[in-house]
Short mmCIF file of C-alpha atoms in Angstrom, two decimals:
data_model
loop_
_atom_site.label_atom_id
_atom_site.label_comp_id
_atom_site.label_asym_id
_atom_site.label_seq_id
_atom_site.Cartn_x
_atom_site.Cartn_y
_atom_site.Cartn_z
CA MET A 32 132.23 113.53 122.09
CA ARG A 33 134.31 110.36 121.60
CA GLN A 34 131.81 108.42 123.62
CA THR A 35 128.89 109.68 121.57
CA TYR A 36 130.87 108.84 118.46
CA HIS A 37 131.37 105.22 119.53
CA VAL A 38 127.77 104.93 120.67
CA ARG A 39 126.68 106.05 117.21
CA LEU A 40 129.08 103.65 115.48
CA ASP A 41 127.67 100.78 117.56
CA ALA A 42 124.15 101.95 116.74
CA LEU A 43 124.90 101.46 113.05
CA GLY A 44 125.62 97.77 113.56
CA ASP A 45 122.55 97.38 115.74
CA HIS A 46 120.33 99.10 113.13
CA GLY A 47 121.60 96.66 110.52
CA ALA A 48 120.96 93.61 112.68
CA ARG A 49 117.43 94.76 113.58
CA MET A 50 116.63 95.49 109.95
CA CYS A 51 117.89 92.03 109.01
CA ARG A 52 115.59 90.49 111.61
CA LEU A 53 112.66 92.47 110.20
CA ALA A 54 113.47 91.33 106.64
CA GLY A 55 113.57 87.68 107.78
CA ASP A 56 110.31 87.97 109.74
CA THR A 57 108.71 89.64 106.73
CA LEU A 58 109.69 86.78 104.42
CA ARG A 59 108.45 84.20 106.95
CA ASP A 60 105.06 85.92 107.20
CA ALA A 61 104.82 86.53 103.45
CA THR A 62 105.45 82.83 102.75
CA LYS A 63 102.81 81.85 105.31
CA ALA A 64 100.34 84.32 103.77
CA LEU A 65 101.04 82.86 100.34
CA LEU A 66 100.66 79.22 101.35
CA ASP A 67 97.58 79.80 103.53
CA ALA A 68 95.97 82.43 101.24
CA ASN A 69 95.84 84.62 104.35
CA LEU A 70 94.85 88.10 103.19
CA SER A 71 95.19 89.94 106.51
CA LEU A 72 98.70 88.57 107.06
CA ALA A 73 99.63 89.59 103.50
CA GLU A 74 98.38 93.13 104.19
CA GLU A 75 100.38 93.23 107.42
CA VAL A 76 103.56 92.34 105.52
CA ILE A 77 102.87 94.90 102.80
CA ASN A 78 102.49 97.56 105.46
CA GLN A 79 106.07 96.95 106.65
CA ASP A 80 107.23 98.91 103.60
CA ALA A 81 107.29 102.28 105.36
CA LYS A 82 109.11 100.78 108.36
CA LEU A 83 111.85 99.34 106.13
CA ASP A 84 112.26 102.68 104.33
CA GLU A 85 112.48 104.49 107.65
CA MET A 86 115.08 102.08 109.03
CA ARG A 87 117.16 102.47 105.89
CA SER A 88 117.02 106.24 105.85
CA ASP A 89 117.77 106.46 109.61
CA THR A 90 120.84 104.28 109.15
CA GLU A 91 122.00 106.26 106.13
CA ALA A 92 121.54 109.52 108.03
CA VAL A 93 123.70 108.29 110.93
CA ALA A 94 126.36 106.97 108.53
CA LEU A 95 126.49 110.20 106.52
CA GLU A 96 126.67 112.29 109.68
CA LEU A 97 129.55 110.21 111.05
CA LEU A 98 131.42 110.52 107.75
CA ALA A 99 130.87 114.27 107.58
CA LEU A 100 131.55 115.23 111.19
CA GLN A 101 133.98 112.60 112.45
CA SER A 102 136.01 111.65 109.37
CA PRO A 103 136.47 108.09 110.63
CA VAL A 104 139.51 106.15 109.41
CA ALA A 105 140.63 102.50 109.26
CA SER A 106 138.20 100.04 110.84
CA ASP A 107 135.77 102.80 111.90
CA LEU A 108 135.56 103.95 108.28
CA ARG A 109 134.85 100.40 107.19
CA ILE A 110 132.02 100.16 109.72
CA VAL A 111 130.36 103.22 108.23
CA VAL A 112 130.84 102.26 104.57
CA SER A 113 129.66 98.68 105.24
CA ALA A 114 126.56 100.03 106.92
CA LEU A 115 125.70 102.01 103.77
CA TRP A 116 126.10 98.88 101.65
CA ILE A 117 124.36 96.53 104.05
CA VAL A 118 121.19 98.57 104.55
CA ALA A 119 120.75 98.68 100.77
CA ASP A 120 120.79 94.87 100.71
CA LEU A 121 118.47 94.64 103.70
CA GLN A 122 115.94 97.01 102.18
CA ARG A 123 115.89 94.95 98.97
CA MET A 124 115.30 91.81 101.06
CA GLY A 125 112.30 93.49 102.66
CA ALA A 126 111.03 94.70 99.28
CA LEU A 127 111.28 91.17 97.83
CA ALA A 128 109.38 89.71 100.80
CA ILE A 129 106.70 92.33 100.17
CA HIS A 130 106.51 91.23 96.51
CA VAL A 131 105.72 87.72 97.80
CA ALA A 132 102.95 89.12 100.02
CA LYS A 133 101.54 91.10 97.07
CA ALA A 134 101.31 87.90 95.02
CA ALA A 135 99.34 86.34 97.90
CA ARG A 136 97.01 89.35 97.99
CA ARG A 137 96.54 89.40 94.21
CA ARG A 138 95.41 85.76 94.11
CA HIS A 139 93.25 85.83 97.25
CA PRO A 140 90.94 83.98 97.98
CA HIS A 141 92.86 81.46 95.90
CA SER A 142 96.37 80.36 96.79
CA ALA A 143 99.06 81.58 94.40
CA ALA A 144 100.83 78.25 94.93
CA PRO A 145 99.28 75.20 93.21
CA ALA A 146 99.67 71.93 95.16
CA ALA A 147 102.52 70.67 92.96
CA ILE A 148 104.71 73.59 93.95
CA ARG A 149 103.83 74.14 97.61
CA PRO A 150 106.65 72.07 99.13
CA LEU A 151 109.21 73.95 97.03
CA ILE A 152 107.80 77.34 98.00
CA ALA A 153 107.83 76.32 101.67
CA ALA A 154 111.45 75.17 101.34
CA MET A 155 112.52 78.39 99.58
CA GLY A 156 110.80 80.43 102.30
CA ALA A 157 112.51 78.45 105.08
CA THR A 158 115.92 78.76 103.37
CA GLY A 159 115.49 82.51 102.91
CA VAL A 160 114.49 83.04 106.54
CA ARG A 161 117.43 80.92 107.73
CA LEU A 162 119.84 82.99 105.63
CA ALA A 163 118.37 86.23 106.99
CA ASN A 164 118.77 84.94 110.55
CA GLN A 165 122.35 83.92 109.85
CA ALA A 166 123.11 87.30 108.29
CA GLU A 167 121.73 88.90 111.46
CA GLU A 168 124.06 86.73 113.55
CA VAL A 169 127.02 87.64 111.32
CA LEU A 170 126.16 91.33 111.72
CA ARG A 171 125.95 90.97 115.52
CA THR A 172 128.91 88.67 116.14
CA ARG A 173 131.16 89.25 113.07
CA ASN A 174 131.46 85.47 112.77
CA LEU A 175 133.26 85.23 109.43
CA GLU A 176 133.12 81.46 109.34
CA LEU A 177 129.33 81.64 109.38
CA ALA A 178 129.49 84.26 106.61
CA HIS A 179 131.41 81.78 104.46
CA GLN A 180 129.02 78.93 105.30
CA MET A 181 126.15 81.04 104.03
CA VAL A 182 127.51 80.71 100.49
CA ALA A 183 126.74 76.98 100.62
CA GLN A 184 123.22 77.66 101.84
CA ASP A 185 122.79 80.05 98.96
CA ALA A 186 123.59 77.13 96.65
CA ASP A 187 120.68 75.25 98.28
CA MET A 188 118.42 78.13 97.31
CA ASP A 189 119.70 78.03 93.73
CA GLU A 190 118.97 74.32 93.56
CA LEU A 191 115.42 74.86 94.84
CA HIS A 192 115.05 77.60 92.22
CA GLN A 193 116.11 75.15 89.48
CA ARG A 194 113.58 72.63 90.77
CA VAL A 195 110.85 75.28 90.55
CA PHE A 196 111.64 75.81 86.85
CA ALA A 197 111.78 72.06 86.25
CA THR A 198 108.34 71.64 87.88
CA LEU A 199 106.80 74.41 85.77
CA LEU A 200 108.20 72.99 82.53
CA ALA A 201 107.38 69.31 83.20
CA PRO A 202 104.48 67.68 81.33
CA THR A 203 102.89 67.09 84.75
CA TRP A 204 102.31 70.86 85.17
CA THR A 205 98.59 71.25 84.46
CA ALA A 206 97.88 74.58 86.18
CA GLY A 207 98.51 76.55 82.97
CA VAL A 208 100.35 79.71 82.00
CA GLY A 209 99.05 82.21 84.59
CA PRO A 210 100.07 80.28 87.72
CA ALA A 211 103.37 79.30 86.03
CA VAL A 212 104.21 82.98 85.46
CA ASP A 213 103.33 83.76 89.09
CA ILE A 214 105.51 80.97 90.41
CA ALA A 215 108.44 81.86 88.14
CA MET A 216 108.38 85.40 89.53
CA LEU A 217 108.07 84.13 93.10
CA GLY A 218 111.04 81.82 92.59
CA ARG A 219 113.07 84.79 91.43
CA PHE A 220 112.07 86.84 94.51
CA TYR A 221 113.22 84.10 96.91
CA GLU A 222 116.45 83.57 95.01
CA ARG A 223 117.28 87.29 95.04
CA PHE A 224 116.38 87.53 98.74
CA ALA A 225 119.02 84.86 99.46
CA ASP A 226 121.60 86.62 97.27
CA HIS A 227 121.15 89.86 99.22
CA ALA A 228 121.43 88.07 102.58
CA VAL A 229 124.75 86.56 101.47
CA ALA A 230 125.89 89.93 100.10
CA ALA A 231 125.15 91.59 103.46
CA ALA A 232 127.18 88.94 105.26
CA ARG A 233 130.06 89.42 102.78
CA ARG A 234 130.13 93.10 103.58
CA VAL A 235 130.88 92.09 107.17
CA VAL A 236 133.96 90.28 105.82
CA PHE A 237 135.05 93.64 104.36
CA LEU A 238 134.21 95.38 107.62
CA VAL A 239 136.46 93.02 109.60
CA THR A 240 139.29 92.36 107.15
CA GLY A 241 139.22 95.31 104.73
CA ASP A 242 139.04 92.79 101.88
CA ASN A 243 136.45 94.14 99.44
CA VAL A 244 135.10 91.08 97.69
CA GLY A 245 132.10 92.91 96.24
CA GLY A 246 128.61 92.73 97.54
CA ASP A 247 126.85 91.17 94.64
CA THR A 248 127.16 87.44 94.50
CA ALA A 249 124.12 86.99 92.33
CA PRO A 250 124.63 83.93 90.19
CA ALA A 251 123.30 84.08 86.66
CA LEU A 252 119.79 82.88 86.13
CA THR A 253 120.16 79.40 84.80
CA ALA A 254 116.78 78.01 84.00
CA PRO A 255 116.94 74.39 82.88
CA GLU A 256 117.26 73.80 79.16
CA SER A 257 113.94 72.95 77.61
CA MET B 276 148.39 116.61 96.65
CA ARG B 277 145.27 118.76 96.32
CA GLN B 278 145.48 118.53 92.58
CA THR B 279 145.77 114.75 92.64
CA TYR B 280 142.85 114.70 95.05
CA HIS B 281 140.60 116.64 92.67
CA VAL B 282 141.77 114.62 89.70
CA ARG B 283 140.74 111.48 91.58
CA LEU B 284 137.39 112.97 92.57
CA ASP B 285 136.70 113.81 88.92
CA ALA B 286 137.79 110.32 87.91
CA LEU B 287 135.03 108.90 90.11
CA GLY B 288 132.36 110.72 88.10
CA ASP B 289 133.96 109.69 84.84
CA HIS B 290 134.15 106.03 85.92
CA GLY B 291 130.44 106.12 86.69
CA ALA B 292 129.51 107.68 83.35
CA ARG B 293 131.62 105.18 81.39
CA MET B 294 130.14 102.27 83.31
CA CYS B 295 126.66 103.60 82.59
CA ARG B 296 127.50 103.72 78.88
CA LEU B 297 128.74 100.14 79.03
CA ALA B 298 125.54 99.01 80.78
CA GLY B 299 123.39 100.70 78.11
CA ASP B 300 125.44 99.23 75.23
CA THR B 301 125.22 95.83 76.87
CA LEU B 302 121.42 95.98 77.08
CA ARG B 303 121.20 97.16 73.45
CA ASP B 304 123.33 94.24 72.25
CA ALA B 305 121.58 91.73 74.51
CA THR B 306 118.18 92.77 73.13
CA LYS B 307 119.47 92.47 69.56
CA ALA B 308 120.94 89.04 70.33
CA LEU B 309 117.60 87.98 71.78
CA LEU B 310 115.47 89.21 68.90
CA ASP B 311 117.84 87.94 66.17
CA ALA B 312 118.78 84.69 67.96
CA ASN B 313 122.39 85.84 67.45
CA LEU B 314 124.57 83.50 69.52
CA SER B 315 127.92 85.21 68.97
CA LEU B 316 126.52 88.58 70.01
CA ALA B 317 124.97 86.95 73.10
CA GLU B 318 128.36 85.48 74.02
CA GLU B 319 130.01 88.86 73.54
CA VAL B 320 127.55 90.44 75.99
CA ILE B 321 128.01 87.66 78.53
CA ASN B 322 131.77 88.23 78.39
CA GLN B 323 131.31 91.84 79.56
CA ASP B 324 130.75 90.45 83.05
CA ALA B 325 134.41 90.63 84.09
CA LYS B 326 134.73 94.17 82.70
CA LEU B 327 131.74 95.36 84.74
CA ASP B 328 133.13 93.77 87.91
CA GLU B 329 136.50 95.38 87.29
CA MET B 330 134.97 98.82 86.72
CA ARG B 331 132.99 98.50 89.91
CA SER B 332 135.89 97.39 92.03
CA ASP B 333 138.18 100.10 90.55
CA THR B 334 135.63 102.76 91.40
CA GLU B 335 135.10 101.39 94.90
CA ALA B 336 138.87 101.29 95.49
CA VAL B 337 139.24 104.97 94.49
CA ALA B 338 136.26 105.96 96.64
CA LEU B 339 137.50 104.06 99.70
CA GLU B 340 141.00 105.49 99.30
CA LEU B 341 139.67 109.03 99.08
CA LEU B 342 137.54 108.49 102.19
CA ALA B 343 140.44 106.99 104.13
CA LEU B 344 143.23 109.36 103.13
CA GLN B 345 141.50 112.66 102.39
CA SER B 346 138.51 112.69 104.76
CA PRO B 347 136.44 114.69 102.28
CA VAL B 348 133.62 116.83 103.65
CA ALA B 349 130.50 118.57 102.29
CA SER B 350 130.02 118.25 98.54
CA ASP B 351 133.25 116.27 98.10
CA LEU B 352 132.02 113.71 100.59
CA ARG B 353 128.73 113.45 98.70
CA ILE B 354 130.63 112.79 95.46
CA VAL B 355 132.41 109.85 97.07
CA VAL B 356 129.36 108.35 98.78
CA SER B 357 127.23 108.77 95.63
CA ALA B 358 129.90 106.98 93.61
CA LEU B 359 129.69 103.98 95.96
CA TRP B 360 125.90 103.88 95.55
CA ILE B 361 125.88 104.54 91.82
CA VAL B 362 128.36 101.85 90.82
CA ALA B 363 126.25 99.29 92.67
CA ASP B 364 123.26 100.29 90.51
CA LEU B 365 125.35 100.28 87.34
CA GLN B 366 126.74 96.84 88.02
CA ARG B 367 123.23 95.48 88.54
CA MET B 368 122.18 97.04 85.23
CA GLY B 369 125.02 95.22 83.51
CA ALA B 370 124.15 91.96 85.28
CA LEU B 371 120.51 92.25 84.18
CA ALA B 372 121.54 92.88 80.56
CA ILE B 373 123.71 89.75 80.81
CA HIS B 374 120.69 87.78 82.05
CA VAL B 375 118.90 88.84 78.84
CA ALA B 376 121.85 87.61 76.75
CA LYS B 377 121.88 84.31 78.65
CA ALA B 378 118.22 83.78 77.78
CA ALA B 379 119.13 84.34 74.11
CA ARG B 380 121.97 81.79 74.38
CA ARG B 381 119.80 79.24 76.18
CA ARG B 382 117.16 79.26 73.44
CA HIS B 383 119.53 79.39 70.46
CA PRO B 384 118.99 78.51 67.57
CA HIS B 385 115.41 79.45 68.42
CA SER B 386 114.43 82.97 69.44
CA ALA B 387 113.40 83.32 73.08
CA ALA B 388 110.80 85.86 71.93
CA PRO B 389 107.70 84.47 70.16
CA ALA B 390 106.29 86.76 67.45
CA ALA B 391 103.42 88.02 69.63
CA ILE B 392 105.86 89.51 72.14
CA ARG B 393 108.68 90.80 69.90
CA PRO B 394 107.46 94.41 69.59
CA LEU B 395 107.13 94.68 73.37
CA ILE B 396 110.62 93.27 73.95
CA ALA B 397 112.04 95.69 71.38
CA ALA B 398 110.25 98.58 73.11
CA MET B 399 111.47 97.56 76.55
CA GLY B 400 115.01 97.27 75.21
CA ALA B 401 114.84 100.72 73.61
CA THR B 402 113.38 102.27 76.77
CA GLY B 403 116.08 100.69 78.93
CA VAL B 404 118.88 101.89 76.65
CA ARG B 405 117.39 105.40 76.56
CA LEU B 406 117.25 105.50 80.38
CA ALA B 407 120.86 104.31 80.62
CA ASN B 408 121.94 107.02 78.17
CA GLN B 409 120.03 109.63 80.13
CA ALA B 410 121.56 108.45 83.39
CA GLU B 411 124.97 108.80 81.76
CA GLU B 412 124.11 112.37 80.78
CA VAL B 413 122.90 113.13 84.30
CA LEU B 414 126.16 111.74 85.70
CA ARG B 415 128.22 113.86 83.30
CA THR B 416 126.23 117.12 83.42
CA ARG B 417 124.39 116.93 86.78
CA ASN B 418 121.23 117.97 84.94
CA LEU B 419 118.69 117.47 87.72
CA GLU B 420 115.73 118.29 85.50
CA LEU B 421 116.64 115.35 83.29
CA ALA B 422 116.96 113.19 86.41
CA HIS B 423 113.37 114.06 87.31
CA GLN B 424 112.14 113.45 83.74
CA MET B 425 113.57 109.94 83.93
CA VAL B 426 110.91 109.03 86.49
CA ALA B 427 108.23 109.49 83.79
CA GLN B 428 110.20 107.30 81.38
CA ASP B 429 110.38 104.68 84.07
CA ALA B 430 106.57 104.73 84.14
CA ASP B 431 106.68 103.92 80.40
CA MET B 432 108.75 100.86 81.22
CA ASP B 433 106.27 99.80 83.90
CA GLU B 434 103.43 100.11 81.40
CA LEU B 435 105.31 97.95 78.87
CA HIS B 436 105.90 95.45 81.66
CA GLN B 437 102.16 95.31 82.38
CA ARG B 438 101.48 94.75 78.68
CA VAL B 439 103.92 91.85 78.69
CA PHE B 440 101.94 90.16 81.48
CA ALA B 441 98.65 90.91 79.72
CA THR B 442 99.98 89.30 76.51
CA LEU B 443 101.14 86.17 78.34
CA LEU B 444 97.82 85.74 80.12
CA ALA B 445 95.54 86.45 77.14
CA PRO B 446 93.71 83.56 75.44
CA THR B 447 95.64 84.48 72.27
CA TRP B 448 98.90 83.28 73.87
CA THR B 449 99.51 79.91 72.23
CA ALA B 450 103.25 79.49 72.80
CA GLY B 451 102.71 77.60 76.07
CA VAL B 452 104.19 77.63 79.56
CA GLY B 453 107.95 77.48 78.79
CA PRO B 454 108.14 80.58 76.59
CA ALA B 455 105.74 82.40 78.95
CA VAL B 456 108.06 81.76 81.90
CA ASP B 457 111.04 82.97 79.83
CA ILE B 458 109.26 86.15 78.82
CA ALA B 459 108.01 86.87 82.34
CA MET B 460 111.59 86.70 83.59
CA LEU B 461 112.84 88.86 80.73
CA GLY B 462 110.18 91.47 81.47
CA ARG B 463 111.36 91.58 85.06
CA PHE B 464 115.00 92.07 83.96
CA TYR B 465 114.11 95.05 81.76
CA GLU B 466 111.95 96.58 84.45
CA ARG B 467 114.66 96.27 87.09
CA PHE B 468 117.26 97.67 84.66
CA ALA B 469 115.13 100.80 84.32
CA ASP B 470 114.66 101.07 88.10
CA HIS B 471 118.43 101.01 88.63
CA ALA B 472 119.01 103.65 85.94
CA VAL B 473 116.53 105.95 87.68
CA ALA B 474 118.09 105.16 91.07
CA ALA B 475 121.56 106.10 89.76
CA ALA B 476 120.20 109.42 88.47
CA ARG B 477 118.52 110.05 91.84
CA ARG B 478 121.83 109.61 93.57
CA VAL B 479 123.08 112.55 91.50
CA VAL B 480 120.27 114.61 93.04
CA PHE B 481 121.75 113.74 96.44
CA LEU B 482 125.23 114.53 95.17
CA VAL B 483 124.18 118.02 94.10
CA THR B 484 121.63 118.94 96.75
CA GLY B 485 122.45 116.73 99.74
CA ASP B 486 118.83 115.60 99.72
CA ASN B 487 118.89 111.84 100.26
CA VAL B 488 115.70 110.59 98.64
CA GLY B 489 116.84 106.95 98.67
CA GLY B 490 118.15 105.05 95.72
CA ASP B 491 115.55 102.40 95.38
CA THR B 492 112.51 103.53 93.47
CA ALA B 493 111.47 100.03 92.52
CA PRO B 494 107.71 99.95 92.21
CA ALA B 495 106.00 96.85 93.43
CA LEU B 496 105.40 94.15 90.89
CA THR B 497 101.83 94.57 89.84
CA ALA B 498 100.92 91.84 87.44
CA PRO B 499 97.41 92.24 86.07
CA GLU B 500 94.64 90.43 87.91
CA SER B 501 93.74 87.20 86.21
#
């Protein structure tokens, strides 16, 4: 029984790491679909929805069962509670990546990203994927130093997000209102994706140390004055 | 000890309901600040941030302590786990209301809502506040029928959200790119606020029935084709 218990506890961490990998892959593909106006890739990403739901509900089921039947304490309890928090963040990351893919599908055969904004979208995509990969590593290795470094990377994402707003509001923006609205929403999706990746990594800090710093590090939206 | 235990379990539900009330009040005031370009009211809303964080961390501390020291089972365990999920939704609701207030502050002394969009913003605000109030009632009374009715109200919010996009993209929109970007972001904040209110109410369904339907009912963003 004890062995099964520890196998199931370990499975929780592994579920989280695999779900994190899926969320990162989904954002990578969604960004590619958006930049290349690739409809079939966008559809593929959108179809990951059911898989993400299933991974979340499987993880929650294992966590709830462990709580109910094993009454874990101390660090084991923190593993279970963190898993409940972390899968919520990971599912949101997947959902946000799917929003990006839906924007690509909605605009097809056109690209939803006018030329002026493409480098910024590519950079936001790359930053988001990097954060997801780092969160996966933090989940697998419990490397708290890396968890703390991710906060700085999140600041990079915020800066890219500010540059997106600045580009939309500059007199050089000639693509009009519709594409600007699309891009503003896309910028928000990438920025939230990064926030959730950092939040997931912070939950690992709680898991290891018991220090509950809160999972939501979302900075306020600070669009440039204009 | 048992009595203290049940007092603390009850406190969890009460914390959630009070936090829900605060989130609803915050959205009501933020919407008023936005529509009236009322800077002092916007500042007041923004200052609720610390209070929301404190309420969340207090609730989490009680929940974690109950899990660690009392090893609750069955319906007691569901109360504790639901509380952890619900306060996360409630804190996001508060954070989204604060985003609305920040938009009001950023545009002051101008209104962030051009005349063409004011009735829709007012309607989204009213719908969000109503959903928060209903979620509070569900938390207090465990009225599952009301929890299910909230899903239909959430559809009202989605329809308002669609009308916001349609207004921004219509040829009659003459306010330009900057205000359109602002309003698109605001629409997203109201829509997400409603999603979290519904998610919190759904967690009460789990609390009562043990049926874990998942907390995230966020529909995909479906901006109108254009």
